[in-house]
Amino acid sequence: MTSHQLHTADTAADAAKEPLRVLEGAFGFVPAAAGLMANSPALINTFFAAFGHFRGGGTFGPDERQVLLLSNAVANRSEWAVAFHTLESLQDGVAPAVVEAIRRGERPADERMAALSAFTRSLIERKGHVEAAEVAAFKAAGFTEEQVFEVITGVAISAMTNYTANLAWPPLEDAVVPHAWKTGYSAGA
């Protein structure tokens, strides 16, 4: 459990209230990582603006966005974020088998989702120093040059939430509890 202030729209500084209000309206609750990011108006507002562009102006579909974000959460070993994005992935139409494979750190059977997950994880693990063959494999799965760079947006957004959650250990929201995850997860464990 965190020792850092977990803000709501009522307790956050004025400069951090609006993103929390919008998130609460979208989810029915303020996601814990966002409540923690509100300790820094600069962080919550940067995250909120970047996520708005990623979701509203990006080219990935909702299921692809969630595969990207869940892959980031697993790569960053962020227990809160894996649980949260498991819920979101299932709600956004990602096949349960794809979600389980990613949670286990395995390659999903769905080739397109496997390519997205693998490229995302490689960007994180290799700190952007991916091989030309990895870019070619990503594009061969039907992704565009624009999406090569758009993955970077998802990685950056995830760094904000995953690092916040890794630093502060927020509690899981009731809706997320059934999707709890621990580093080293494997099916049936």
PDB file of C-alpha atoms in Angstrom:
ATOM      1  CA  MET A   1       0.000   0.000   0.000  1.00  0.00           C
ATOM      2  CA  THR A   2       1.265   3.449  -0.859  1.00  0.00           C
ATOM      3  CA  SER A   3       2.430   6.026   1.628  1.00  0.00           C
ATOM      4  CA  HIS A   4       1.918   8.748  -0.987  1.00  0.00           C
ATOM      5  CA  GLN A   5      -1.265  10.805  -1.251  1.00  0.00           C
ATOM      6  CA  LEU A   6      -3.814   9.090  -3.484  1.00  0.00           C
ATOM      7  CA  HIS A   7      -5.760  12.084  -4.777  1.00  0.00           C
ATOM      8  CA  THR A   8      -9.311  12.489  -5.962  1.00  0.00           C
ATOM      9  CA  ALA A   9     -10.645  15.491  -7.833  1.00  0.00           C
ATOM     10  CA  ASP A  10     -11.656  16.904  -4.436  1.00  0.00           C
ATOM     11  CA  THR A  11      -8.208  16.589  -2.807  1.00  0.00           C
ATOM     12  CA  ALA A  12      -5.909  17.393  -5.738  1.00  0.00           C
ATOM     13  CA  ALA A  13      -4.348  20.791  -6.339  1.00  0.00           C
ATOM     14  CA  ASP A  14      -6.466  22.987  -8.613  1.00  0.00           C
ATOM     15  CA  ALA A  15      -4.063  22.418 -11.516  1.00  0.00           C
ATOM     16  CA  ALA A  16      -4.589  18.631 -11.261  1.00  0.00           C
ATOM     17  CA  LYS A  17      -8.362  18.463 -10.735  1.00  0.00           C
ATOM     18  CA  GLU A  18      -9.628  18.425 -14.318  1.00  0.00           C
ATOM     19  CA  PRO A  19      -7.807  15.283 -15.511  1.00  0.00           C
ATOM     20  CA  LEU A  20      -9.050  13.424 -12.445  1.00  0.00           C
ATOM     21  CA  ARG A  21     -12.629  14.535 -13.076  1.00  0.00           C
ATOM     22  CA  VAL A  22     -12.471  13.353 -16.673  1.00  0.00           C
ATOM     23  CA  LEU A  23     -10.925  10.005 -15.708  1.00  0.00           C
ATOM     24  CA  GLU A  24     -13.512   9.464 -12.990  1.00  0.00           C
ATOM     25  CA  GLY A  25     -16.252  10.157 -15.522  1.00  0.00           C
ATOM     26  CA  ALA A  26     -14.728   7.675 -17.968  1.00  0.00           C
ATOM     27  CA  PHE A  27     -14.077   4.822 -15.520  1.00  0.00           C
ATOM     28  CA  GLY A  28     -16.476   5.496 -12.659  1.00  0.00           C
ATOM     29  CA  PHE A  29     -13.433   5.884 -10.391  1.00  0.00           C
ATOM     30  CA  VAL A  30     -10.085   7.653 -10.439  1.00  0.00           C
ATOM     31  CA  PRO A  31      -7.495   5.049 -11.413  1.00  0.00           C
ATOM     32  CA  ALA A  32      -5.011   4.780  -8.571  1.00  0.00           C
ATOM     33  CA  ALA A  33      -1.986   5.610 -10.717  1.00  0.00           C
ATOM     34  CA  ALA A  34      -3.695   8.822 -11.847  1.00  0.00           C
ATOM     35  CA  GLY A  35      -4.546   9.684  -8.233  1.00  0.00           C
ATOM     36  CA  LEU A  36      -0.860   9.307  -7.432  1.00  0.00           C
ATOM     37  CA  MET A  37       0.314  11.235 -10.502  1.00  0.00           C
ATOM     38  CA  ALA A  38      -1.854  14.120  -9.278  1.00  0.00           C
ATOM     39  CA  ASN A  39       0.766  14.721  -6.583  1.00  0.00           C
ATOM     40  CA  SER A  40       2.517  16.505  -9.448  1.00  0.00           C
ATOM     41  CA  PRO A  41       0.239  18.643 -11.643  1.00  0.00           C
ATOM     42  CA  ALA A  42       3.000  18.602 -14.273  1.00  0.00           C
ATOM     43  CA  LEU A  43       2.968  14.793 -14.369  1.00  0.00           C
ATOM     44  CA  ILE A  44      -0.809  14.258 -14.433  1.00  0.00           C
ATOM     45  CA  ASN A  45      -1.357  16.976 -17.039  1.00  0.00           C
ATOM     46  CA  THR A  46       1.481  15.715 -19.258  1.00  0.00           C
ATOM     47  CA  PHE A  47       0.105  12.177 -19.026  1.00  0.00           C
ATOM     48  CA  PHE A  48      -3.444  13.334 -19.680  1.00  0.00           C
ATOM     49  CA  ALA A  49      -2.474  15.380 -22.759  1.00  0.00           C
ATOM     50  CA  ALA A  50      -0.280  12.618 -24.189  1.00  0.00           C
ATOM     51  CA  PHE A  51      -2.917   9.947 -23.603  1.00  0.00           C
ATOM     52  CA  GLY A  52      -5.540  12.175 -25.236  1.00  0.00           C
ATOM     53  CA  HIS A  53      -3.413  12.425 -28.373  1.00  0.00           C
ATOM     54  CA  PHE A  54      -2.609   8.708 -28.310  1.00  0.00           C
ATOM     55  CA  ARG A  55      -6.242   7.712 -27.953  1.00  0.00           C
ATOM     56  CA  GLY A  56      -7.914  10.484 -29.934  1.00  0.00           C
ATOM     57  CA  GLY A  57      -5.363  11.120 -32.652  1.00  0.00           C
ATOM     58  CA  GLY A  58      -3.617   7.794 -32.855  1.00  0.00           C
ATOM     59  CA  THR A  59      -4.136   5.135 -35.474  1.00  0.00           C
ATOM     60  CA  PHE A  60      -4.269   2.037 -33.277  1.00  0.00           C
ATOM     61  CA  GLY A  61      -7.665   0.528 -32.574  1.00  0.00           C
ATOM     62  CA  PRO A  62      -8.800   0.118 -28.950  1.00  0.00           C
ATOM     63  CA  ASP A  63      -7.702  -3.532 -28.847  1.00  0.00           C
ATOM     64  CA  GLU A  64      -4.278  -2.692 -30.305  1.00  0.00           C
ATOM     65  CA  ARG A  65      -3.799   0.176 -27.832  1.00  0.00           C
ATOM     66  CA  GLN A  66      -4.514  -2.193 -24.973  1.00  0.00           C
ATOM     67  CA  VAL A  67      -2.125  -4.869 -26.280  1.00  0.00           C
ATOM     68  CA  LEU A  68       0.545  -2.182 -26.481  1.00  0.00           C
ATOM     69  CA  LEU A  69      -0.205  -0.850 -22.963  1.00  0.00           C
ATOM     70  CA  LEU A  70      -0.475  -4.323 -21.404  1.00  0.00           C
ATOM     71  CA  SER A  71       2.814  -5.345 -23.047  1.00  0.00           C
ATOM     72  CA  ASN A  72       4.432  -2.223 -21.584  1.00  0.00           C
ATOM     73  CA  ALA A  73       3.069  -2.984 -18.131  1.00  0.00           C
ATOM     74  CA  VAL A  74       4.459  -6.534 -18.225  1.00  0.00           C
ATOM     75  CA  ALA A  75       7.832  -5.343 -19.559  1.00  0.00           C
ATOM     76  CA  ASN A  76       7.988  -2.733 -16.776  1.00  0.00           C
ATOM     77  CA  ARG A  77       6.841  -5.326 -14.191  1.00  0.00           C
ATOM     78  CA  SER A  78       4.114  -2.971 -12.991  1.00  0.00           C
ATOM     79  CA  GLU A  79       1.655  -5.091 -11.039  1.00  0.00           C
ATOM     80  CA  TRP A  80      -0.988  -2.356 -10.792  1.00  0.00           C
ATOM     81  CA  ALA A  81      -0.757  -1.522 -14.511  1.00  0.00           C
ATOM     82  CA  VAL A  82      -0.904  -5.169 -15.615  1.00  0.00           C
ATOM     83  CA  ALA A  83      -4.089  -5.704 -13.597  1.00  0.00           C
ATOM     84  CA  PHE A  84      -5.629  -2.439 -14.858  1.00  0.00           C
ATOM     85  CA  HIS A  85      -4.776  -3.087 -18.518  1.00  0.00           C
ATOM     86  CA  THR A  86      -5.958  -6.673 -18.268  1.00  0.00           C
ATOM     87  CA  LEU A  87      -9.410  -5.341 -17.389  1.00  0.00           C
ATOM     88  CA  GLU A  88      -9.226  -2.702 -20.113  1.00  0.00           C
ATOM     89  CA  SER A  89      -7.940  -5.201 -22.697  1.00  0.00           C
ATOM     90  CA  LEU A  90     -10.809  -7.589 -22.111  1.00  0.00           C
ATOM     91  CA  GLN A  91     -13.318  -4.719 -22.225  1.00  0.00           C
ATOM     92  CA  ASP A  92     -11.795  -3.439 -25.484  1.00  0.00           C
ATOM     93  CA  GLY A  93     -12.130  -6.791 -27.240  1.00  0.00           C
ATOM     94  CA  VAL A  94      -8.702  -8.367 -26.885  1.00  0.00           C
ATOM     95  CA  ALA A  95      -9.072 -12.140 -26.963  1.00  0.00           C
ATOM     96  CA  PRO A  96      -8.568 -13.687 -23.515  1.00  0.00           C
ATOM     97  CA  ALA A  97      -5.874 -16.014 -24.931  1.00  0.00           C
ATOM     98  CA  VAL A  98      -3.912 -12.970 -26.173  1.00  0.00           C
ATOM     99  CA  VAL A  99      -4.228 -11.288 -22.771  1.00  0.00           C
ATOM    100  CA  GLU A 100      -3.046 -14.436 -20.943  1.00  0.00           C
ATOM    101  CA  ALA A 101      -0.066 -14.899 -23.256  1.00  0.00           C
ATOM    102  CA  ILE A 102       1.073 -11.317 -22.715  1.00  0.00           C
ATOM    103  CA  ARG A 103       0.597 -11.602 -18.936  1.00  0.00           C
ATOM    104  CA  ARG A 104       2.843 -14.699 -19.002  1.00  0.00           C
ATOM    105  CA  GLY A 105       5.448 -12.875 -21.101  1.00  0.00           C
ATOM    106  CA  GLU A 106       4.759 -15.149 -24.049  1.00  0.00           C
ATOM    107  CA  ARG A 107       4.041 -14.548 -27.715  1.00  0.00           C
ATOM    108  CA  PRO A 108       0.295 -14.497 -28.461  1.00  0.00           C
ATOM    109  CA  ALA A 109      -0.916 -16.899 -31.182  1.00  0.00           C
ATOM    110  CA  ASP A 110      -2.564 -13.973 -33.005  1.00  0.00           C
ATOM    111  CA  GLU A 111       0.274 -12.921 -35.328  1.00  0.00           C
ATOM    112  CA  ARG A 112      -0.700  -9.243 -35.566  1.00  0.00           C
ATOM    113  CA  MET A 113      -1.017  -8.859 -31.792  1.00  0.00           C
ATOM    114  CA  ALA A 114       2.170 -10.876 -31.328  1.00  0.00           C
ATOM    115  CA  ALA A 115       4.059  -8.475 -33.604  1.00  0.00           C
ATOM    116  CA  LEU A 116       2.710  -5.437 -31.748  1.00  0.00           C
ATOM    117  CA  SER A 117       3.536  -6.910 -28.344  1.00  0.00           C
ATOM    118  CA  ALA A 118       7.025  -8.037 -29.403  1.00  0.00           C
ATOM    119  CA  PHE A 119       7.919  -4.702 -30.994  1.00  0.00           C
ATOM    120  CA  THR A 120       6.648  -2.794 -27.958  1.00  0.00           C
ATOM    121  CA  ARG A 121       8.601  -4.945 -25.518  1.00  0.00           C
ATOM    122  CA  SER A 122      11.737  -4.706 -27.643  1.00  0.00           C
ATOM    123  CA  LEU A 123      11.551  -0.912 -27.683  1.00  0.00           C
ATOM    124  CA  ILE A 124      11.415  -0.931 -23.878  1.00  0.00           C
ATOM    125  CA  GLU A 125      13.984  -3.636 -23.247  1.00  0.00           C
ATOM    126  CA  ARG A 126      16.438  -2.279 -25.820  1.00  0.00           C
ATOM    127  CA  LYS A 127      15.756   1.371 -24.884  1.00  0.00           C
ATOM    128  CA  GLY A 128      14.800   2.197 -28.456  1.00  0.00           C
ATOM    129  CA  HIS A 129      17.794   0.473 -30.067  1.00  0.00           C
ATOM    130  CA  VAL A 130      15.720  -1.987 -32.085  1.00  0.00           C
ATOM    131  CA  GLU A 131      17.136  -3.782 -35.096  1.00  0.00           C
ATOM    132  CA  ALA A 132      15.969  -3.037 -38.631  1.00  0.00           C
ATOM    133  CA  ALA A 133      14.677  -6.623 -38.802  1.00  0.00           C
ATOM    134  CA  GLU A 134      12.377  -5.915 -35.817  1.00  0.00           C
ATOM    135  CA  VAL A 135      10.917  -2.865 -37.563  1.00  0.00           C
ATOM    136  CA  ALA A 136      10.507  -4.913 -40.753  1.00  0.00           C
ATOM    137  CA  ALA A 137       8.710  -7.703 -38.849  1.00  0.00           C
ATOM    138  CA  PHE A 138       6.379  -5.173 -37.236  1.00  0.00           C
ATOM    139  CA  LYS A 139       5.542  -3.644 -40.608  1.00  0.00           C
ATOM    140  CA  ALA A 140       5.170  -7.091 -42.231  1.00  0.00           C
ATOM    141  CA  ALA A 141       2.365  -7.760 -39.724  1.00  0.00           C
ATOM    142  CA  GLY A 142       0.421  -4.899 -41.316  1.00  0.00           C
ATOM    143  CA  PHE A 143       1.563  -1.940 -39.242  1.00  0.00           C
ATOM    144  CA  THR A 144       2.647   1.346 -40.822  1.00  0.00           C
ATOM    145  CA  GLU A 145       5.703   3.557 -40.596  1.00  0.00           C
ATOM    146  CA  GLU A 146       3.587   6.024 -38.612  1.00  0.00           C
ATOM    147  CA  GLN A 147       2.729   3.275 -36.139  1.00  0.00           C
ATOM    148  CA  VAL A 148       6.423   2.454 -35.648  1.00  0.00           C
ATOM    149  CA  PHE A 149       6.712   5.905 -34.098  1.00  0.00           C
ATOM    150  CA  GLU A 150       3.273   5.840 -32.484  1.00  0.00           C
ATOM    151  CA  VAL A 151       4.410   2.888 -30.360  1.00  0.00           C
ATOM    152  CA  ILE A 152       6.877   5.317 -28.760  1.00  0.00           C
ATOM    153  CA  THR A 153       3.925   7.399 -27.557  1.00  0.00           C
ATOM    154  CA  GLY A 154       2.420   4.347 -25.859  1.00  0.00           C
ATOM    155  CA  VAL A 155       5.773   3.476 -24.297  1.00  0.00           C
ATOM    156  CA  ALA A 156       6.119   7.030 -22.935  1.00  0.00           C
ATOM    157  CA  ILE A 157       2.589   7.085 -21.526  1.00  0.00           C
ATOM    158  CA  SER A 158       3.166   3.723 -19.906  1.00  0.00           C
ATOM    159  CA  ALA A 159       6.429   4.871 -18.381  1.00  0.00           C
ATOM    160  CA  MET A 160       4.507   7.588 -16.537  1.00  0.00           C
ATOM    161  CA  THR A 161       1.849   5.256 -15.130  1.00  0.00           C
ATOM    162  CA  ASN A 162       4.039   2.178 -14.665  1.00  0.00           C
ATOM    163  CA  TYR A 163       6.839   4.057 -12.915  1.00  0.00           C
ATOM    164  CA  THR A 164       4.348   5.877 -10.702  1.00  0.00           C
ATOM    165  CA  ALA A 165       2.732   2.584  -9.723  1.00  0.00           C
ATOM    166  CA  ASN A 166       6.106   0.891  -9.228  1.00  0.00           C
ATOM    167  CA  LEU A 167       7.276   3.731  -6.996  1.00  0.00           C
ATOM    168  CA  ALA A 168       4.135   4.063  -4.902  1.00  0.00           C
ATOM    169  CA  TRP A 169       2.437   0.599  -4.885  1.00  0.00           C
ATOM    170  CA  PRO A 170      -1.185   1.757  -5.169  1.00  0.00           C
ATOM    171  CA  PRO A 171      -4.031  -0.506  -4.132  1.00  0.00           C
ATOM    172  CA  LEU A 172      -6.014  -2.238  -6.846  1.00  0.00           C
ATOM    173  CA  GLU A 173      -9.472  -0.863  -7.494  1.00  0.00           C
ATOM    174  CA  ASP A 174     -12.348  -3.273  -6.845  1.00  0.00           C
ATOM    175  CA  ALA A 175     -12.980  -3.714 -10.580  1.00  0.00           C
ATOM    176  CA  VAL A 176      -9.316  -4.582 -11.130  1.00  0.00           C
ATOM    177  CA  VAL A 177      -8.801  -7.017  -8.227  1.00  0.00           C
ATOM    178  CA  PRO A 178      -9.888 -10.116 -10.238  1.00  0.00           C
ATOM    179  CA  HIS A 179      -7.014  -9.387 -12.638  1.00  0.00           C
ATOM    180  CA  ALA A 180      -4.243  -9.102 -10.030  1.00  0.00           C
ATOM    181  CA  TRP A 181      -0.805 -10.037 -11.329  1.00  0.00           C
ATOM    182  CA  LYS A 182       2.592 -10.586  -9.750  1.00  0.00           C
ATOM    183  CA  THR A 183       5.976 -10.386 -11.404  1.00  0.00           C
ATOM    184  CA  GLY A 184       6.860 -13.872 -12.620  1.00  0.00           C
ATOM    185  CA  TYR A 185       3.192 -14.699 -13.301  1.00  0.00           C
ATOM    186  CA  SER A 186       2.333 -17.890 -15.082  1.00  0.00           C
ATOM    187  CA  ALA A 187      -1.080 -19.360 -15.839  1.00  0.00           C
ATOM    188  CA  GLY A 188      -2.524 -21.241 -12.921  1.00  0.00           C
ATOM    189  CA  ALA A 189      -0.115 -19.668 -10.446  1.00  0.00           C
TER     190      ALA A 189
END
